[in-house]
């Protein structure tokens, strides 16, 4: 069966360090993979999209890698700040019309 | 990008009643997606709403429980019928950008069934 796995345990890091979150998937062949941020009581907000033929994508302090052989994506936040504290979700497309399926999310807490 | 207005933002309902959630998009879109997010969980896709045809439901969700309307390319409703406490969740509507594939979400409806 198809699965998207993210570390369900919260990730606690010190301000200024790099946070690394993992997304693994099985039985998917996604054309692209996306990362979202979700704050409590709000809908997810899009952060980055990486295509199957791209190995790495950057946006400001964010970096995403995509390894289709390992079926894994890593999401990095460099120079982390307390304002980065949130739940981060990875999402894959499924079906011919870009239906998005989400992982369970990883909660990140950045401590001053 | 797309801006989605979703209402109500929250409601407390009696079991056995129904609630209709509305989503209005600021641009025309072919498909709208309805998700449920139970407390502490991730988003689960309920159904895909196409204009002019019946919605396509995911495994575990049925039309009698979650009827959907899609009268035009900018609007959709999801009804949660015959509610029980297990239906207490956040319900979100979403559209996908034509250009980039990223999804945009409404602000969500926090439903509590008592």
PDB file of C-alpha atoms in Angstrom:
ATOM      1  CA  UNK A   1       0.000   0.000   0.000  1.00  0.00           C
ATOM      2  CA  UNK A   2       1.052   3.604  -0.482  1.00  0.00           C
ATOM      3  CA  UNK A   3       2.647   5.304   2.496  1.00  0.00           C
ATOM      4  CA  UNK A   4       4.186   8.659   3.310  1.00  0.00           C
ATOM      5  CA  UNK A   5       6.201   8.638   6.514  1.00  0.00           C
ATOM      6  CA  UNK A   6       7.454  11.572   8.501  1.00  0.00           C
ATOM      7  CA  UNK A   7       9.030  11.431  11.912  1.00  0.00           C
ATOM      8  CA  UNK A   8       6.095  11.679  14.283  1.00  0.00           C
ATOM      9  CA  UNK A   9       8.255  12.762  17.203  1.00  0.00           C
ATOM     10  CA  UNK A  10       8.752  16.470  17.682  1.00  0.00           C
ATOM     11  CA  UNK A  11      12.129  17.873  16.702  1.00  0.00           C
ATOM     12  CA  UNK A  12      13.615  20.242  19.271  1.00  0.00           C
ATOM     13  CA  UNK A  13      16.612  22.354  18.289  1.00  0.00           C
ATOM     14  CA  UNK A  14      18.451  25.437  19.459  1.00  0.00           C
ATOM     15  CA  UNK A  15      18.082  28.722  17.670  1.00  0.00           C
ATOM     16  CA  UNK A  16      20.731  29.167  14.992  1.00  0.00           C
ATOM     17  CA  UNK A  17      21.133  25.448  14.274  1.00  0.00           C
ATOM     18  CA  UNK A  18      19.986  23.661  11.133  1.00  0.00           C
ATOM     19  CA  UNK A  19      16.762  21.661  11.356  1.00  0.00           C
ATOM     20  CA  UNK A  20      16.519  18.591   9.124  1.00  0.00           C
ATOM     21  CA  UNK A  21      13.187  16.865   8.566  1.00  0.00           C
ATOM     22  CA  UNK A  22      12.686  13.612   6.681  1.00  0.00           C
ATOM     23  CA  UNK A  23       9.942  12.369   4.386  1.00  0.00           C
ATOM     24  CA  UNK A  24       9.989   8.780   3.123  1.00  0.00           C
ATOM     25  CA  UNK A  25       7.464   7.249   0.782  1.00  0.00           C
ATOM     26  CA  UNK A  26       6.640   3.827  -0.636  1.00  0.00           C
ATOM     27  CA  UNK A  27       4.633   2.692  -3.634  1.00  0.00           C
ATOM     28  CA  UNK A  28       4.473   6.138  -5.160  1.00  0.00           C
ATOM     29  CA  UNK A  29       6.103   7.495  -8.279  1.00  0.00           C
ATOM     30  CA  UNK A  30       5.417  11.183  -7.764  1.00  0.00           C
ATOM     31  CA  UNK A  31       6.159  13.727 -10.444  1.00  0.00           C
ATOM     32  CA  UNK A  32       6.974  16.154  -7.641  1.00  0.00           C
ATOM     33  CA  UNK A  33       7.048  16.482  -3.900  1.00  0.00           C
ATOM     34  CA  UNK A  34       6.043  19.479  -1.816  1.00  0.00           C
ATOM     35  CA  UNK A  35       6.630  20.823   1.675  1.00  0.00           C
ATOM     36  CA  UNK A  36       4.114  22.851   3.672  1.00  0.00           C
ATOM     37  CA  UNK A  37       4.128  24.640   6.981  1.00  0.00           C
ATOM     38  CA  UNK A  38       1.117  24.470   9.288  1.00  0.00           C
ATOM     39  CA  UNK A  39       0.596  26.602  12.366  1.00  0.00           C
ATOM     40  CA  UNK A  40      -1.990  25.620  15.006  1.00  0.00           C
ATOM     41  CA  UNK A  41      -5.537  26.419  13.899  1.00  0.00           C
ATOM     42  CA  UNK A  42      -4.500  27.377  10.381  1.00  0.00           C
ATOM     43  CA  UNK A  43      -4.465  25.699   6.977  1.00  0.00           C
ATOM     44  CA  UNK A  44      -1.137  24.538   5.513  1.00  0.00           C
ATOM     45  CA  UNK A  45       0.971  27.095   3.669  1.00  0.00           C
ATOM     46  CA  UNK A  46       3.054  26.072   0.664  1.00  0.00           C
ATOM     47  CA  UNK A  47       6.831  26.352   1.047  1.00  0.00           C
ATOM     48  CA  UNK A  48       8.679  24.488  -1.704  1.00  0.00           C
ATOM     49  CA  UNK A  49       8.078  22.123  -4.607  1.00  0.00           C
ATOM     50  CA  UNK A  50      10.763  19.872  -6.064  1.00  0.00           C
ATOM     51  CA  UNK A  51      10.374  17.869  -9.260  1.00  0.00           C
ATOM     52  CA  UNK A  52      11.513  14.312  -9.838  1.00  0.00           C
ATOM     53  CA  UNK A  53      14.359  15.457 -12.098  1.00  0.00           C
ATOM     54  CA  UNK A  54      15.666  17.961  -9.531  1.00  0.00           C
ATOM     55  CA  UNK A  55      18.024  16.871  -6.781  1.00  0.00           C
ATOM     56  CA  UNK A  56      17.926  20.033  -4.697  1.00  0.00           C
ATOM     57  CA  UNK A  57      15.941  23.249  -4.389  1.00  0.00           C
ATOM     58  CA  UNK A  58      16.596  26.311  -2.237  1.00  0.00           C
ATOM     59  CA  UNK A  59      14.555  29.263  -1.096  1.00  0.00           C
ATOM     60  CA  UNK A  60      16.137  31.670   1.350  1.00  0.00           C
ATOM     61  CA  UNK A  61      16.942  29.595   4.473  1.00  0.00           C
ATOM     62  CA  UNK A  62      15.099  26.535   3.172  1.00  0.00           C
ATOM     63  CA  UNK A  63      16.590  23.643   1.229  1.00  0.00           C
ATOM     64  CA  UNK A  64      14.866  20.526  -0.054  1.00  0.00           C
ATOM     65  CA  UNK A  65      16.476  17.428  -1.542  1.00  0.00           C
ATOM     66  CA  UNK A  66      14.678  14.693  -3.443  1.00  0.00           C
ATOM     67  CA  UNK A  67      16.147  11.226  -3.964  1.00  0.00           C
ATOM     68  CA  UNK A  68      13.804   9.128  -6.106  1.00  0.00           C
ATOM     69  CA  UNK A  69      16.029   6.070  -5.711  1.00  0.00           C
ATOM     70  CA  UNK A  70      15.861   6.169  -1.919  1.00  0.00           C
ATOM     71  CA  UNK A  71      12.271   7.489  -2.126  1.00  0.00           C
ATOM     72  CA  UNK A  72      13.170  10.198   0.330  1.00  0.00           C
ATOM     73  CA  UNK A  73      13.103  13.954   0.681  1.00  0.00           C
ATOM     74  CA  UNK A  74      15.006  15.983   3.254  1.00  0.00           C
ATOM     75  CA  UNK A  75      13.880  19.453   4.313  1.00  0.00           C
ATOM     76  CA  UNK A  76      16.440  21.759   5.905  1.00  0.00           C
ATOM     77  CA  UNK A  77      15.978  25.074   7.685  1.00  0.00           C
ATOM     78  CA  UNK A  78      19.301  26.793   8.251  1.00  0.00           C
ATOM     79  CA  UNK A  79      19.921  29.417  10.947  1.00  0.00           C
ATOM     80  CA  UNK A  80      16.651  28.379  12.564  1.00  0.00           C
ATOM     81  CA  UNK A  81      14.602  30.888  14.542  1.00  0.00           C
ATOM     82  CA  UNK A  82      11.852  30.454  17.144  1.00  0.00           C
ATOM     83  CA  UNK A  83       9.423  31.770  14.497  1.00  0.00           C
ATOM     84  CA  UNK A  84      10.167  28.612  12.485  1.00  0.00           C
ATOM     85  CA  UNK A  85       8.393  26.546  15.151  1.00  0.00           C
ATOM     86  CA  UNK A  86       5.463  24.835  13.418  1.00  0.00           C
ATOM     87  CA  UNK A  87       4.414  21.504  11.930  1.00  0.00           C
ATOM     88  CA  UNK A  88       5.962  20.708   8.560  1.00  0.00           C
ATOM     89  CA  UNK A  89       4.129  18.448   6.127  1.00  0.00           C
ATOM     90  CA  UNK A  90       5.369  16.742   3.013  1.00  0.00           C
ATOM     91  CA  UNK A  91       2.920  15.994   0.235  1.00  0.00           C
ATOM     92  CA  UNK A  92       2.982  13.917  -2.925  1.00  0.00           C
ATOM     93  CA  UNK A  93       0.831  13.975  -6.000  1.00  0.00           C
ATOM     94  CA  UNK A  94      -1.337  10.961  -6.638  1.00  0.00           C
ATOM     95  CA  UNK A  95      -3.568  10.309  -9.579  1.00  0.00           C
ATOM     96  CA  UNK A  96      -3.603  12.022 -12.924  1.00  0.00           C
ATOM     97  CA  UNK A  97      -5.019  15.319 -11.710  1.00  0.00           C
ATOM     98  CA  UNK A  98      -2.539  16.370  -9.048  1.00  0.00           C
ATOM     99  CA  UNK A  99      -4.459  15.096  -6.038  1.00  0.00           C
ATOM    100  CA  UNK A 100      -2.224  15.794  -3.037  1.00  0.00           C
ATOM    101  CA  UNK A 101      -1.652  13.239  -0.303  1.00  0.00           C
ATOM    102  CA  UNK A 102      -0.051  14.463   2.915  1.00  0.00           C
ATOM    103  CA  UNK A 103       2.278  12.893   5.418  1.00  0.00           C
ATOM    104  CA  UNK A 104       1.475  13.074   9.122  1.00  0.00           C
ATOM    105  CA  UNK A 105       3.849  16.005   9.632  1.00  0.00           C
ATOM    106  CA  UNK A 106       6.748  16.677  11.974  1.00  0.00           C
ATOM    107  CA  UNK A 107       6.457  19.296  14.704  1.00  0.00           C
ATOM    108  CA  UNK A 108       9.519  21.514  14.957  1.00  0.00           C
ATOM    109  CA  UNK A 109      10.267  23.540  18.081  1.00  0.00           C
ATOM    110  CA  UNK A 110      13.140  26.036  17.932  1.00  0.00           C
ATOM    111  CA  UNK A 111      14.273  27.176  21.364  1.00  0.00           C
ATOM    112  CA  UNK A 112      15.982  30.509  22.035  1.00  0.00           C
TER     113      UNK A 112
ATOM    114  CA  UNK B   1      -1.840  32.246  -6.157  1.00  0.00           C
ATOM    115  CA  UNK B   2      -5.423  31.801  -5.022  1.00  0.00           C
ATOM    116  CA  UNK B   3      -7.341  33.244  -2.122  1.00  0.00           C
ATOM    117  CA  UNK B   4      -9.960  30.994  -0.578  1.00  0.00           C
ATOM    118  CA  UNK B   5     -12.652  32.203   1.789  1.00  0.00           C
ATOM    119  CA  UNK B   6     -14.065  29.426   3.910  1.00  0.00           C
ATOM    120  CA  UNK B   7     -16.944  29.681   6.347  1.00  0.00           C
ATOM    121  CA  UNK B   8     -17.909  29.155   9.030  1.00  0.00           C
ATOM    122  CA  UNK B   9     -14.545  29.269  10.764  1.00  0.00           C
ATOM    123  CA  UNK B  10     -15.889  27.226  13.649  1.00  0.00           C
ATOM    124  CA  UNK B  11     -19.132  25.746  14.902  1.00  0.00           C
ATOM    125  CA  UNK B  12     -20.457  23.636  17.738  1.00  0.00           C
ATOM    126  CA  UNK B  13     -23.252  21.339  16.614  1.00  0.00           C
ATOM    127  CA  UNK B  14     -25.614  18.855  18.178  1.00  0.00           C
ATOM    128  CA  UNK B  15     -25.247  15.217  17.202  1.00  0.00           C
ATOM    129  CA  UNK B  16     -27.675  14.141  14.508  1.00  0.00           C
ATOM    130  CA  UNK B  17     -27.691  17.522  12.780  1.00  0.00           C
ATOM    131  CA  UNK B  18     -25.900  18.607   9.591  1.00  0.00           C
ATOM    132  CA  UNK B  19     -23.492  21.430   8.843  1.00  0.00           C
ATOM    133  CA  UNK B  20     -22.691  22.918   5.443  1.00  0.00           C
ATOM    134  CA  UNK B  21     -19.274  24.465   4.903  1.00  0.00           C
ATOM    135  CA  UNK B  22     -18.756  26.917   2.078  1.00  0.00           C
ATOM    136  CA  UNK B  23     -15.633  27.763   0.084  1.00  0.00           C
ATOM    137  CA  UNK B  24     -15.289  30.654  -2.328  1.00  0.00           C
ATOM    138  CA  UNK B  25     -12.193  31.006  -4.538  1.00  0.00           C
ATOM    139  CA  UNK B  26     -11.088  34.288  -6.093  1.00  0.00           C
ATOM    140  CA  UNK B  27     -10.411  32.643  -9.471  1.00  0.00           C
ATOM    141  CA  UNK B  28     -11.912  29.904 -11.596  1.00  0.00           C
ATOM    142  CA  UNK B  29     -10.571  26.420 -10.881  1.00  0.00           C
ATOM    143  CA  UNK B  30     -11.478  23.070 -12.354  1.00  0.00           C
ATOM    144  CA  UNK B  31     -11.124  21.038  -9.191  1.00  0.00           C
ATOM    145  CA  UNK B  32     -11.561  21.773  -5.514  1.00  0.00           C
ATOM    146  CA  UNK B  33     -10.449  19.393  -2.801  1.00  0.00           C
ATOM    147  CA  UNK B  34     -11.965  18.786   0.623  1.00  0.00           C
ATOM    148  CA  UNK B  35      -9.796  17.523   3.497  1.00  0.00           C
ATOM    149  CA  UNK B  36     -10.420  16.509   7.072  1.00  0.00           C
ATOM    150  CA  UNK B  37      -7.842  16.962   9.818  1.00  0.00           C
ATOM    151  CA  UNK B  38      -8.640  15.169  13.047  1.00  0.00           C
ATOM    152  CA  UNK B  39      -7.002  16.387  16.256  1.00  0.00           C
ATOM    153  CA  UNK B  40      -3.262  15.796  16.159  1.00  0.00           C
ATOM    154  CA  UNK B  41      -3.446  14.142  12.741  1.00  0.00           C
ATOM    155  CA  UNK B  42      -2.511  15.127   9.229  1.00  0.00           C
ATOM    156  CA  UNK B  43      -4.840  15.969   6.387  1.00  0.00           C
ATOM    157  CA  UNK B  44      -6.983  13.220   4.908  1.00  0.00           C
ATOM    158  CA  UNK B  45      -8.537  13.804   1.515  1.00  0.00           C
ATOM    159  CA  UNK B  46     -12.313  13.372   1.599  1.00  0.00           C
ATOM    160  CA  UNK B  47     -13.213  14.063  -2.027  1.00  0.00           C
ATOM    161  CA  UNK B  48     -12.460  15.987  -5.184  1.00  0.00           C
ATOM    162  CA  UNK B  49     -15.194  18.315  -6.407  1.00  0.00           C
ATOM    163  CA  UNK B  50     -15.475  18.890 -10.158  1.00  0.00           C
ATOM    164  CA  UNK B  51     -17.746  21.473 -11.642  1.00  0.00           C
ATOM    165  CA  UNK B  52     -20.609  19.907 -13.528  1.00  0.00           C
ATOM    166  CA  UNK B  53     -20.121  16.356 -12.336  1.00  0.00           C
ATOM    167  CA  UNK B  54     -20.397  14.300  -9.183  1.00  0.00           C
ATOM    168  CA  UNK B  55     -17.597  14.508  -6.659  1.00  0.00           C
ATOM    169  CA  UNK B  56     -15.041  11.711  -6.476  1.00  0.00           C
ATOM    170  CA  UNK B  57     -14.785  10.276  -2.968  1.00  0.00           C
ATOM    171  CA  UNK B  58     -11.763   8.648  -1.336  1.00  0.00           C
ATOM    172  CA  UNK B  59     -11.902   5.275   0.329  1.00  0.00           C
ATOM    173  CA  UNK B  60     -13.794   5.487   3.613  1.00  0.00           C
ATOM    174  CA  UNK B  61     -15.883   8.520   2.639  1.00  0.00           C
ATOM    175  CA  UNK B  62     -19.354   8.334   1.093  1.00  0.00           C
ATOM    176  CA  UNK B  63     -21.674  10.803  -0.554  1.00  0.00           C
ATOM    177  CA  UNK B  64     -24.530  10.229   1.884  1.00  0.00           C
ATOM    178  CA  UNK B  65     -22.347  11.346   4.782  1.00  0.00           C
ATOM    179  CA  UNK B  66     -20.420  14.118   2.977  1.00  0.00           C
ATOM    180  CA  UNK B  67     -22.517  15.461   0.096  1.00  0.00           C
ATOM    181  CA  UNK B  68     -20.670  18.035  -1.999  1.00  0.00           C
ATOM    182  CA  UNK B  69     -21.963  20.672  -4.354  1.00  0.00           C
ATOM    183  CA  UNK B  70     -19.980  22.458  -7.053  1.00  0.00           C
ATOM    184  CA  UNK B  71     -22.382  24.792  -8.821  1.00  0.00           C
ATOM    185  CA  UNK B  72     -19.699  26.864 -10.588  1.00  0.00           C
ATOM    186  CA  UNK B  73     -15.924  27.211 -11.025  1.00  0.00           C
ATOM    187  CA  UNK B  74     -15.398  29.405  -7.947  1.00  0.00           C
ATOM    188  CA  UNK B  75     -17.598  27.849  -5.274  1.00  0.00           C
ATOM    189  CA  UNK B  76     -18.142  24.559  -3.453  1.00  0.00           C
ATOM    190  CA  UNK B  77     -19.891  23.301  -0.353  1.00  0.00           C
ATOM    191  CA  UNK B  78     -19.295  20.268   1.841  1.00  0.00           C
ATOM    192  CA  UNK B  79     -22.051  19.051   4.142  1.00  0.00           C
ATOM    193  CA  UNK B  80     -21.295  16.894   7.153  1.00  0.00           C
ATOM    194  CA  UNK B  81     -24.532  14.942   7.673  1.00  0.00           C
ATOM    195  CA  UNK B  82     -26.037  13.257  10.688  1.00  0.00           C
ATOM    196  CA  UNK B  83     -23.076  14.299  12.797  1.00  0.00           C
ATOM    197  CA  UNK B  84     -21.592  12.346  15.670  1.00  0.00           C
ATOM    198  CA  UNK B  85     -18.758  13.330  18.043  1.00  0.00           C
ATOM    199  CA  UNK B  86     -16.360  11.367  15.793  1.00  0.00           C
ATOM    200  CA  UNK B  87     -16.916  14.013  13.109  1.00  0.00           C
ATOM    201  CA  UNK B  88     -15.268  16.641  15.308  1.00  0.00           C
ATOM    202  CA  UNK B  89     -12.379  17.808  13.138  1.00  0.00           C
ATOM    203  CA  UNK B  90     -11.043  20.655  11.108  1.00  0.00           C
ATOM    204  CA  UNK B  91     -12.382  20.632   7.557  1.00  0.00           C
ATOM    205  CA  UNK B  92     -10.364  22.375   4.846  1.00  0.00           C
ATOM    206  CA  UNK B  93     -10.974  23.162   1.213  1.00  0.00           C
ATOM    207  CA  UNK B  94      -8.120  23.498  -1.215  1.00  0.00           C
ATOM    208  CA  UNK B  95      -7.287  24.299  -4.823  1.00  0.00           C
ATOM    209  CA  UNK B  96      -4.151  23.593  -6.792  1.00  0.00           C
ATOM    210  CA  UNK B  97      -2.294  26.226  -8.751  1.00  0.00           C
ATOM    211  CA  UNK B  98      -2.463  25.730 -12.489  1.00  0.00           C
ATOM    212  CA  UNK B  99       1.064  27.006 -12.912  1.00  0.00           C
ATOM    213  CA  UNK B 100       3.084  25.395 -10.205  1.00  0.00           C
ATOM    214  CA  UNK B 101       1.172  22.519  -8.639  1.00  0.00           C
ATOM    215  CA  UNK B 102       1.194  24.008  -5.159  1.00  0.00           C
ATOM    216  CA  UNK B 103      -1.987  23.903  -3.101  1.00  0.00           C
ATOM    217  CA  UNK B 104      -3.787  26.793  -1.448  1.00  0.00           C
ATOM    218  CA  UNK B 105      -6.074  26.273   1.509  1.00  0.00           C
ATOM    219  CA  UNK B 106      -8.998  27.968   3.124  1.00  0.00           C
ATOM    220  CA  UNK B 107      -8.625  28.929   6.755  1.00  0.00           C
ATOM    221  CA  UNK B 108     -10.449  25.787   7.855  1.00  0.00           C
ATOM    222  CA  UNK B 109     -13.668  25.063   9.730  1.00  0.00           C
ATOM    223  CA  UNK B 110     -13.238  23.760  13.263  1.00  0.00           C
ATOM    224  CA  UNK B 111     -16.245  21.557  13.958  1.00  0.00           C
ATOM    225  CA  UNK B 112     -17.145  20.283  17.412  1.00  0.00           C
ATOM    226  CA  UNK B 113     -20.043  17.850  17.734  1.00  0.00           C
ATOM    227  CA  UNK B 114     -21.584  17.505  21.186  1.00  0.00           C
TER     228      UNK B 114
END
